[in-house]
Amino acid sequence: PVSEQSPHQTYFSAEPLDRLSVKRPDSDWIRTRQQDPGTVYLLFHKLSPMIREGDSGGTGPADSRLCRFTYGELKELLERPGSQLVFLGVERSLPPCPTADPQKPPDPAPRAWFALGSDLDQSELLQLSKEPNKCCFPKNPHRDLLRLGEEEAGLVSHSRSVLAWHSRYSFCSTCGGRSRVEEAGHKRSCENTACISHQGVHNTCYPRVDPVVIMLVLHPDQSQCLLGRKKVFPSGMFSCLAGFIEPGECVEAAVRREVQEESGVLVDRVWYVCSQPWPMPSSLMIGCLAVAVTTEISVDQDEIEEAKWFTRQQVIDSLIGGSGAAFMVPPRQTIAHQLLRHWTGLSSNL
Amino acid sequence: PVSEQSPHQTYFSAEPLDRLSVKRPDSDWIRTRQQDPGTVYLLFHKLSPMIREGDSGGTGPADSRLCRFTYGELKELLERPGSQLVFLGVERSLPPCPTADPQKPPDPAPRAWFALGSDLDQSELLQLSKEPNKCCFPKNPHRDLLRLGEEEAGLVSHSRSVLAWHSRYSFCSTCGGRSRVEEAGHKRSCENTACISHQGVHNTCYPRVDPVVIMLVLHPDQSQCLLGRKKVFPSGMFSCLAGFIEPGECVEAAVRREVQEESGVLVDRVWYVCSQPWPMPSSLMIGCLAVAVTTEISVDQDEIEEAKWFTRQQVIDSLIGGSGAAFMVPPRQTIAHQLLRHWTGLSSNL
Ligand SMILES: Nc1ncnc2c1ncn2[C@@H]1O[C@H](COP(=O)(O)O)[C@@H](O)[C@H]1O
Ligand SMILES: Nc1ncnc2c1ncn2[C@@H]1O[C@H](COP(=O)(O)O)[C@@H](O)[C@H]1O
Ligand SMILES: [Mg+2]
Ligand SMILES: [Mg+2]
Ligand SMILES: [Mg+2]
Ligand SMILES: [Mg+2]
Ligand SMILES: [Mg+2]
Ligand SMILES: [Mg+2]
Ligand SMILES: [Zn+2]
Ligand SMILES: [Zn+2]
């Protein structure tokens, strides 16, 4: 397998920063970086980042940009109750240049980035920006967070998942007591010193990531694929089946179970293709191809409105986006779209 | 990729039952199956299953067997406080036999399986067995749960992960209130009707599964691999590096970050090989091969005691288990062992 080409990078998975997790417990270091005038802050209202909309009116490849703030601009907000700080990492240092002047002073500490979540009024937060009229907190994450550049999408996926965890996990699930933030926003510990969560290391203290399988199921003769639609999808759109991995399952077993539950189709072989973090609120999408051994469809009406076999040509037509296409594919930023492209052999335009 | 061979099945990942998740919310159906004389119960003291040790003295391939109970035997225990019931599924029905006698009555409902966790005294629970002297609740899960047959290991991985979740998540992490068990042991809902967890669907209500990357890092020339040891390992043992996937990361990014954190080695290409549920308490191990682009090692002393490059021949010698082997491999039931075998091309003896 080591000779194959690496699969495409997915939207939300860029890692422009070094997370430098080793520094998270060092509160002195964190505080110093926090107050550095070069440090960059991203500002969130609840789980929505402040963005500046592009001038293209929402059609360009990256028509929203994250607003950036300095420590000076957020100093007061940082002290307010309801503010949640997350250390995102530092900019990756370039490898030292061999022809560099040895007399030159060493590089300063790399620039640090933080996310700051606040539950104050949006209008109050917008006033912190230099261009409050051009900025906003987008309302529909499934649509609006797909308009960022690759690197900013990576920062949002990290920030949003961790902020969502703080918003839903501020009590200790083991004893019901309040928990306190530690490790620069990446850990919560129970404030009840008698709580058994203090004995040993437990997942209750760490941000949750929910693994999900998402799979393009191929017909036994591999000429067609199985797609489904949920009631909430835009009209005409079909996508890959998907579902949460359950305790005690491997990836392949979860693919087989979810496909059978949602469509009645039995699957045999399964191949991993690529993965994607999905920060709504904190999933890890594990993208697979799977080959069916039966073809009769019987949908789980609770979850899926309709499931159908589509030919390879129908998928190609839909990816190319002609008006006569049999159905609408999900947006290119989704791993479902990338799985469809992967199967048809159309190169990614991500 | 669809022409490659499917990777090996890993220990703990067998799915002998149909989980039949659609029936979990149907409490009448669950109660009926629960009371059926044919239904099988597995009994756990806290997170440890009652097993009957084999007569081979712990060296055979499956020298422990899970003890099985009927409804009649556990009826009273089921009513006791501190008892936790988990519906595991039903036996998979065989496809109908074409030559079957049409006069024959239809098959009875397939046999259902449940796990029952209790925190009563071990001795009291052992008295429920017909052979209390031959049964026990093993003490060291990392060792003792590796002695089951494939199918029983799959049942234990499902049961133990869900029971571990109940034991640590009996309070609502959103408001700190108590939560109540629903969906035959696969959901918990907050008892506080004013809690915001009742608006929408949230992961706070569902069992947690923690995705982990575990990777065999190959030398840039692919002639050697990088293995590390933790202080807690048995002396001489080396294994693959591994770590929790963080929020906002794809699998490949997590592999690169954890390898750099733990060994200082930089990794470029990453390939998925296979996955394994690991019920200590509820991880999903995602097994990868990765190719390094640097070779100098600098270990994270907090986590890793030593990391080293080993040649392919050294790995083969260790897998074959000669006395002159350079190091000891982890047991065959671990995905680390399977990754080593996969790389050397030695077929699995799982
Ligand atoms: N971690 C989770 N987060 C949200 N919903 C979950 C989770 N685990 C299981 N579910 C349930 O799974 C349903 C979605 O089905 P699926 O994505 O096909 O597994 C949700 O409506 C929930 O009932
Ligand atoms: N879900 C989790 N469960 C347990 N430990 C975690 C989790 N997430 C992060 N950690 C931390 O990760 C450490 C183990 O490192 P690693 O497995 O290399 O990521 C633990 O000692 C914890 O500090
Ligand atoms: Mg689904
Ligand atoms: Mg599901
Ligand atoms: Mg489903
Ligand atoms: Mg580790
Ligand atoms: Mg880690
Ligand atoms: Mg680590
Ligand atoms: Zn607690
Ligand atoms: Zn609650």
Short mmCIF file of C-alpha atoms in Angstrom, two decimals, chain B residues 47-261:
data_model
loop_
_atom_site.label_atom_id
_atom_site.label_comp_id
_atom_site.label_asym_id
_atom_site.label_seq_id
_atom_site.Cartn_x
_atom_site.Cartn_y
_atom_site.Cartn_z
CA LEU B 47 -16.62 -3.66 34.20
CA SER B 48 -15.40 -7.24 34.54
CA PRO B 49 -17.32 -10.13 32.94
CA MET B 50 -17.85 -13.38 34.82
CA ILE B 51 -15.77 -16.01 33.06
CA ARG B 52 -15.13 -19.70 33.47
CA GLU B 53 -11.44 -20.37 33.16
CA GLY B 54 -10.36 -23.12 30.81
CA ASP B 55 -8.56 -26.23 31.97
CA SER B 56 -5.48 -25.56 29.84
CA GLY B 57 -4.10 -23.20 32.48
CA GLY B 58 -4.16 -20.04 30.46
CA THR B 59 -2.12 -20.96 27.41
CA GLY B 60 -4.66 -22.04 24.81
CA PRO B 61 -6.06 -19.70 22.17
CA ALA B 62 -9.37 -19.16 23.98
CA ASP B 63 -8.97 -20.42 27.48
CA SER B 64 -11.68 -18.34 29.09
CA ARG B 65 -15.38 -18.52 28.34
CA LEU B 66 -18.06 -16.03 29.31
CA CYS B 67 -20.61 -17.39 31.81
CA ARG B 68 -24.15 -17.33 30.44
CA PHE B 69 -27.30 -16.84 32.48
CA THR B 70 -31.04 -17.06 31.91
CA TYR B 71 -33.71 -14.59 32.90
CA GLY B 72 -34.84 -16.92 35.68
CA GLU B 73 -31.38 -16.95 37.21
CA LEU B 74 -31.00 -13.15 37.20
CA LYS B 75 -34.61 -12.07 37.74
CA GLU B 76 -34.00 -10.81 41.27
CA LEU B 77 -30.68 -9.20 40.49
CA LEU B 78 -32.30 -7.28 37.62
CA GLU B 79 -34.54 -5.50 40.14
CA ARG B 80 -31.73 -4.47 42.48
CA PRO B 81 -30.49 -0.88 42.46
CA GLY B 82 -27.07 -0.58 40.84
CA SER B 83 -27.98 -3.08 38.13
CA GLN B 84 -27.33 -1.80 34.63
CA LEU B 85 -28.87 -3.59 31.63
CA VAL B 86 -27.58 -3.31 28.06
CA PHE B 87 -29.32 -4.91 25.08
CA LEU B 88 -26.59 -6.41 22.89
CA GLY B 89 -28.71 -7.67 19.98
CA VAL B 90 -30.12 -10.87 18.55
CA GLU B 91 -28.48 -13.85 16.90
CA ARG B 92 -28.21 -13.37 13.17
CA SER B 93 -30.88 -15.37 11.40
CA LEU B 94 -29.64 -17.71 8.71
CA PRO B 95 -30.97 -17.02 5.22
CA PRO B 96 -34.16 -19.10 4.71
CA CYS B 97 -33.37 -22.57 3.43
CA PRO B 98 -34.91 -23.08 -0.04
CA THR B 99 -35.67 -26.76 0.57
CA ALA B 100 -37.40 -26.15 3.93
CA ASP B 101 -40.72 -27.80 4.59
CA PRO B 102 -43.43 -25.14 3.91
CA GLN B 103 -45.66 -26.88 6.51
CA LYS B 104 -43.09 -26.19 9.23
CA PRO B 105 -43.97 -23.31 11.56
CA PRO B 106 -41.91 -20.15 10.99
CA ASP B 107 -38.73 -19.68 12.99
CA PRO B 108 -39.23 -18.39 16.51
CA ALA B 109 -37.92 -14.90 17.28
CA PRO B 110 -34.13 -14.97 17.21
CA ARG B 111 -32.40 -15.35 20.53
CA ALA B 112 -31.66 -12.05 22.29
CA TRP B 113 -28.53 -11.24 24.33
CA PHE B 114 -28.13 -8.77 27.18
CA ALA B 115 -25.26 -7.63 29.38
CA LEU B 116 -26.05 -7.01 33.03
CA GLY B 117 -23.65 -4.93 35.12
CA SER B 118 -23.87 -5.02 38.91
CA ASP B 119 -21.92 -3.41 41.70
CA LEU B 120 -22.85 -5.98 44.34
CA ASP B 121 -20.15 -8.05 46.02
CA GLN B 122 -18.33 -10.42 43.69
CA SER B 123 -18.99 -13.35 46.02
CA GLU B 124 -22.73 -12.73 45.95
CA LEU B 125 -22.69 -12.62 42.15
CA LEU B 126 -20.58 -15.79 41.90
CA GLN B 127 -23.27 -17.65 43.87
CA LEU B 128 -25.59 -17.15 40.90
CA SER B 129 -23.40 -19.46 38.86
CA LYS B 130 -23.81 -23.24 38.82
CA GLU B 131 -20.06 -23.66 39.22
CA PRO B 132 -19.02 -20.81 41.51
CA ASN B 133 -15.60 -22.32 42.15
CA LYS B 134 -14.68 -22.46 38.50
CA CYS B 135 -15.79 -18.89 37.75
CA CYS B 136 -14.29 -15.50 38.49
CA PHE B 137 -14.28 -11.83 37.55
CA PRO B 138 -10.82 -11.28 36.08
CA LYS B 139 -8.86 -8.44 37.65
CA ASN B 140 -6.56 -7.18 34.92
CA PRO B 141 -8.56 -6.35 31.79
CA HIS B 142 -5.50 -5.57 29.65
CA ARG B 143 -4.35 -9.14 30.18
CA ASP B 144 -7.39 -11.21 31.10
CA LEU B 145 -9.81 -9.96 28.47
CA LEU B 146 -7.40 -11.07 25.74
CA ARG B 147 -8.06 -14.77 26.50
CA LEU B 148 -11.54 -15.04 25.01
CA GLY B 149 -12.64 -16.48 21.70
CA GLU B 150 -13.17 -14.00 18.85
CA GLU B 151 -16.94 -13.83 19.17
CA GLU B 152 -16.98 -13.50 22.94
CA ALA B 153 -14.33 -10.78 22.69
CA GLY B 154 -16.69 -8.90 20.38
CA LEU B 155 -19.53 -9.17 22.92
CA VAL B 156 -17.25 -7.99 25.72
CA SER B 157 -16.05 -4.98 23.74
CA HIS B 158 -19.63 -3.81 23.17
CA SER B 159 -20.77 -4.53 26.75
CA ARG B 160 -17.76 -3.18 28.58
CA SER B 161 -17.63 0.13 26.66
CA VAL B 162 -21.30 0.83 27.29
CA LEU B 163 -21.10 -0.19 30.98
CA ALA B 164 -18.01 2.01 31.43
CA TRP B 165 -19.95 4.92 29.96
CA HIS B 166 -22.84 4.40 32.40
CA SER B 167 -20.41 4.24 35.29
CA ARG B 168 -18.81 7.61 34.45
CA TYR B 169 -21.66 9.52 32.82
CA SER B 170 -24.60 9.16 35.17
CA PHE B 171 -24.91 12.95 35.51
CA CYS B 172 -25.88 15.36 32.77
CA SER B 173 -22.74 17.23 31.72
CA THR B 174 -24.84 20.18 30.53
CA CYS B 175 -26.66 21.01 33.80
CA GLY B 176 -25.22 18.64 36.42
CA GLY B 177 -28.58 16.91 37.02
CA ARG B 178 -29.05 13.17 37.21
CA SER B 179 -29.69 11.34 33.98
CA ARG B 180 -31.91 8.35 33.31
CA VAL B 181 -31.18 5.30 31.15
CA GLU B 182 -33.17 4.91 27.92
CA GLU B 183 -33.07 2.89 24.70
CA ALA B 184 -32.16 -0.41 26.38
CA GLY B 185 -28.94 0.97 27.82
CA HIS B 186 -27.76 2.96 24.77
CA LYS B 187 -28.92 6.44 25.77
CA ARG B 188 -29.10 8.63 28.88
CA SER B 189 -31.46 11.60 29.16
CA CYS B 190 -31.34 14.39 31.70
CA GLU B 191 -34.04 14.15 34.37
CA ASN B 192 -34.19 17.94 34.62
CA THR B 193 -36.98 18.81 32.20
CA ALA B 194 -35.74 22.43 31.95
CA CYS B 195 -32.28 21.31 30.75
CA ILE B 196 -31.28 22.63 27.31
CA SER B 197 -30.06 19.12 26.44
CA HIS B 198 -33.70 18.36 25.60
CA GLN B 199 -33.63 20.80 22.66
CA GLY B 200 -32.27 19.00 19.62
CA VAL B 201 -29.99 15.95 19.46
CA HIS B 202 -26.70 16.10 21.39
CA ASN B 203 -23.79 13.77 21.92
CA THR B 204 -24.18 14.23 25.71
CA CYS B 205 -26.93 11.57 25.55
CA TYR B 206 -24.97 8.86 23.72
CA PRO B 207 -22.13 6.52 24.67
CA ARG B 208 -18.73 8.01 24.05
CA VAL B 209 -16.21 6.44 21.66
CA ASP B 210 -12.72 7.97 21.62
CA PRO B 211 -10.90 7.70 18.30
CA VAL B 212 -7.17 7.00 18.65
CA VAL B 213 -4.52 6.79 15.95
CA ILE B 214 -1.95 3.99 16.25
CA MET B 215 0.77 3.94 13.67
CA LEU B 216 3.73 1.97 12.50
CA VAL B 217 6.17 4.65 11.33
CA LEU B 218 8.51 3.49 8.59
CA HIS B 219 12.00 4.85 7.99
CA PRO B 220 12.27 7.02 4.85
CA ASP B 221 13.92 4.05 3.06
CA GLN B 222 11.21 1.72 4.47
CA SER B 223 13.79 -0.76 5.75
CA GLN B 224 13.15 0.01 9.43
CA CYS B 225 10.28 0.99 11.69
CA LEU B 226 9.97 3.20 14.74
CA LEU B 227 8.73 1.65 17.99
CA GLY B 228 8.53 3.04 21.49
CA ARG B 229 8.10 1.86 25.02
CA LYS B 230 6.11 3.32 27.88
CA LYS B 231 7.39 2.88 31.41
CA VAL B 232 4.47 0.57 32.23
CA PHE B 233 5.33 -1.93 29.45
CA PRO B 234 6.74 -5.34 30.42
CA SER B 235 10.51 -5.22 30.19
CA GLY B 236 11.81 -5.58 26.61
CA MET B 237 8.49 -4.79 24.94
CA PHE B 238 8.26 -2.12 22.23
CA SER B 239 5.10 -1.12 20.38
CA CYS B 240 3.64 1.34 17.91
CA LEU B 241 3.18 4.99 18.84
CA ALA B 242 -0.43 6.02 19.45
CA GLY B 243 -2.52 8.93 20.67
CA PHE B 244 -6.00 10.40 20.91
CA ILE B 245 -7.35 12.23 17.89
CA GLU B 246 -8.02 15.82 18.91
CA PRO B 247 -11.02 17.98 17.94
CA GLY B 248 -10.65 19.42 14.45
CA GLU B 249 -8.14 16.84 13.21
CA CYS B 250 -8.40 14.29 10.44
CA VAL B 251 -6.77 10.88 10.95
CA GLU B 252 -3.69 11.82 8.95
CA ALA B 253 -3.09 15.06 10.87
CA ALA B 254 -3.39 13.23 14.18
CA VAL B 255 -0.80 10.67 13.05
CA ARG B 256 1.65 13.43 12.11
CA ARG B 257 1.11 15.34 15.35
CA GLU B 258 1.35 12.38 17.71
CA VAL B 259 4.48 10.99 16.05
CA GLN B 260 6.16 14.38 16.23
CA GLU B 261 5.09 14.89 19.86
#
